Amino acid sequence: MTVSLSTVEDKTRATIGVRLFTVLAWVPERRALRRVHSSHPHAYPVGGEKTVEVAAGWLERCITGQEPYFGPDRAAVREIFADHELIDRLGCGAVINVPVVDDGRTLGVLNILDAEGSYDDDSVAAARSLAPLAVPALLELLEETR
């Protein structure tokens, strides 16, 4: 039984809290991120794709380096995300992006956002510990799209 991405969202909410939660699958052939789960489907619909207009440093860190990105405040969110105005309107001013990695391969990213000041280094560590829960669901989705 595969843990659903909704279950990963619920566990994240219970562990560190979240206002906006999305999961992006990494599509290396197109250097794109495809949204496969969203807590706010009207603002961030499933199926939406980002051909990485996010900052190059973010891509290097999360996708290539497989390290989380932590943006503790609105300035950090604004610096990285082109859609920072929508993020702000949803009441989010802090972000944790955690790569989902399986056997050395980046499958995608958990995007965890809440109000400015909601997260700290302990939150990042907790989020990182939740990322492996998304591996089976992302592997299943990747199989379906091949």
Coordinates of C-alpha atoms in Angstrom, one line a residue:
M1 CA 0.0 0.0 0.0
T2 CA 1.5 3.2 -1.2
V3 CA 1.4 6.2 1.2
S4 CA -0.6 8.9 -0.7
L5 CA 0.7 12.4 -1.1
S6 CA -2.4 13.6 0.9
T7 CA -1.1 11.4 3.8
V8 CA 2.4 13.1 3.4
E9 CA 0.6 16.5 3.6
D10 CA -1.3 15.4 6.7
K11 CA 1.8 14.2 8.4
T12 CA 3.6 17.4 7.5
R13 CA 0.7 19.5 8.9
A14 CA 0.8 17.5 12.1
T15 CA 4.6 17.6 12.5
I16 CA 5.5 21.2 11.6
G17 CA 2.4 22.9 10.4
V18 CA 1.7 24.1 6.8
R19 CA -0.5 26.6 5.1
L20 CA 0.4 25.7 1.5
F21 CA 1.7 22.3 0.6
T22 CA 2.5 21.2 -3.0
V23 CA 4.6 18.3 -4.4
L24 CA 6.5 18.8 -7.6
A25 CA 7.8 15.9 -9.7
W26 CA 11.2 16.5 -11.4
V27 CA 11.1 15.9 -15.2
P28 CA 14.9 15.9 -16.0
E29 CA 14.4 15.6 -19.8
R30 CA 12.7 19.0 -19.8
R31 CA 14.4 20.4 -16.7
A32 CA 10.8 21.0 -15.5
L33 CA 8.9 20.6 -12.3
R34 CA 5.3 19.2 -12.6
R35 CA 2.8 19.8 -9.8
V36 CA 1.4 16.4 -8.7
H37 CA -0.3 17.4 -5.4
S38 CA -1.6 20.7 -4.1
S39 CA -3.4 21.7 -0.9
H40 CA -4.7 24.8 -2.8
P41 CA -5.8 23.4 -6.3
H42 CA -7.4 26.6 -7.4
A43 CA -4.3 28.7 -6.9
Y44 CA -1.8 25.9 -7.6
P45 CA -3.6 23.3 -9.8
V46 CA -2.2 19.8 -10.2
G47 CA -0.6 19.4 -13.6
G48 CA 0.8 22.9 -13.6
E49 CA 4.4 22.9 -14.7
K50 CA 7.4 25.1 -14.0
T51 CA 10.1 25.1 -16.5
V52 CA 12.4 26.2 -14.0
E53 CA 12.0 30.0 -13.8
V54 CA 13.1 29.7 -10.1
A55 CA 16.5 30.9 -9.3
A56 CA 19.4 28.8 -10.6
G57 CA 20.9 28.5 -7.1
W58 CA 17.7 26.9 -5.9
L59 CA 17.8 24.3 -8.7
E60 CA 21.4 23.5 -8.0
R61 CA 20.7 23.2 -4.3
C62 CA 17.5 21.2 -4.3
I63 CA 17.6 19.1 -7.5
T64 CA 21.3 18.6 -8.2
G65 CA 22.6 18.9 -4.6
Q66 CA 19.6 17.2 -3.0
E67 CA 19.7 19.6 -0.1
P68 CA 16.7 21.5 1.4
Y69 CA 16.1 25.1 0.8
F70 CA 14.9 27.2 3.8
G71 CA 13.5 30.6 3.3
P72 CA 12.6 32.0 6.7
D73 CA 10.9 35.2 5.6
R74 CA 9.1 37.0 2.8
A75 CA 12.4 38.5 1.4
A76 CA 13.7 34.9 0.9
V77 CA 10.5 33.8 -0.8
R78 CA 10.6 36.9 -3.1
E79 CA 14.2 36.2 -4.0
I80 CA 13.5 32.6 -5.2
F81 CA 9.9 32.5 -6.5
A82 CA 8.4 34.3 -9.5
D83 CA 4.9 33.8 -8.0
H84 CA 5.8 35.4 -4.6
E85 CA 2.9 37.8 -4.8
L86 CA 0.4 34.9 -4.9
I87 CA 2.3 33.1 -2.1
D88 CA 2.1 36.3 0.0
R89 CA -1.7 36.6 -0.7
L90 CA -2.1 33.1 0.7
G91 CA -0.5 34.3 3.9
C92 CA 2.8 32.5 3.4
G93 CA 6.1 34.1 4.1
A94 CA 8.3 31.2 5.0
V95 CA 9.2 28.2 2.8
I96 CA 10.9 24.8 3.2
N97 CA 11.6 22.9 -0.1
V98 CA 12.8 19.4 0.5
P99 CA 14.0 17.1 -2.3
V100 CA 12.5 13.6 -2.5
V101 CA 15.4 11.3 -3.3
D102 CA 15.4 7.6 -4.1
D103 CA 18.5 5.6 -4.7
G104 CA 20.5 8.7 -5.5
R105 CA 17.9 10.1 -7.9
T106 CA 15.9 13.2 -7.3
L107 CA 12.2 12.4 -7.9
G108 CA 10.7 15.7 -6.8
V109 CA 10.3 18.3 -4.1
L110 CA 8.0 18.9 -1.2
N111 CA 7.1 22.6 -0.9
I112 CA 6.0 23.5 2.6
L113 CA 4.9 27.1 3.2
D114 CA 3.4 28.9 6.2
A115 CA 3.4 32.4 7.7
E116 CA 6.7 34.3 8.1
G117 CA 8.6 33.1 11.2
S118 CA 6.8 29.7 11.3
Y119 CA 9.9 27.6 10.6
D120 CA 13.4 27.2 12.0
D121 CA 16.2 24.7 11.6
D122 CA 14.4 22.1 13.6
S123 CA 11.4 22.4 11.2
V124 CA 13.8 21.8 8.2
A125 CA 15.1 18.7 9.9
A126 CA 11.6 17.5 10.5
A127 CA 10.6 18.2 6.9
R128 CA 13.6 16.4 5.7
S129 CA 12.6 13.3 7.7
L130 CA 9.1 13.3 6.1
A131 CA 10.4 13.4 2.4
P132 CA 11.0 9.6 2.2
L133 CA 7.3 9.1 2.7
A134 CA 6.7 10.6 -0.7
V135 CA 9.1 8.2 -2.6
P136 CA 6.5 5.4 -3.3
A137 CA 3.9 7.8 -4.6
L138 CA 6.3 9.7 -6.8
L139 CA 7.8 6.5 -8.2
E140 CA 4.2 5.3 -9.0
L141 CA 3.5 8.6 -10.8
L142 CA 6.7 8.4 -12.8
E143 CA 5.8 4.9 -13.9
E144 CA 2.4 6.1 -15.0
T145 CA 3.8 8.9 -17.1
R146 CA 6.4 6.8 -19.0

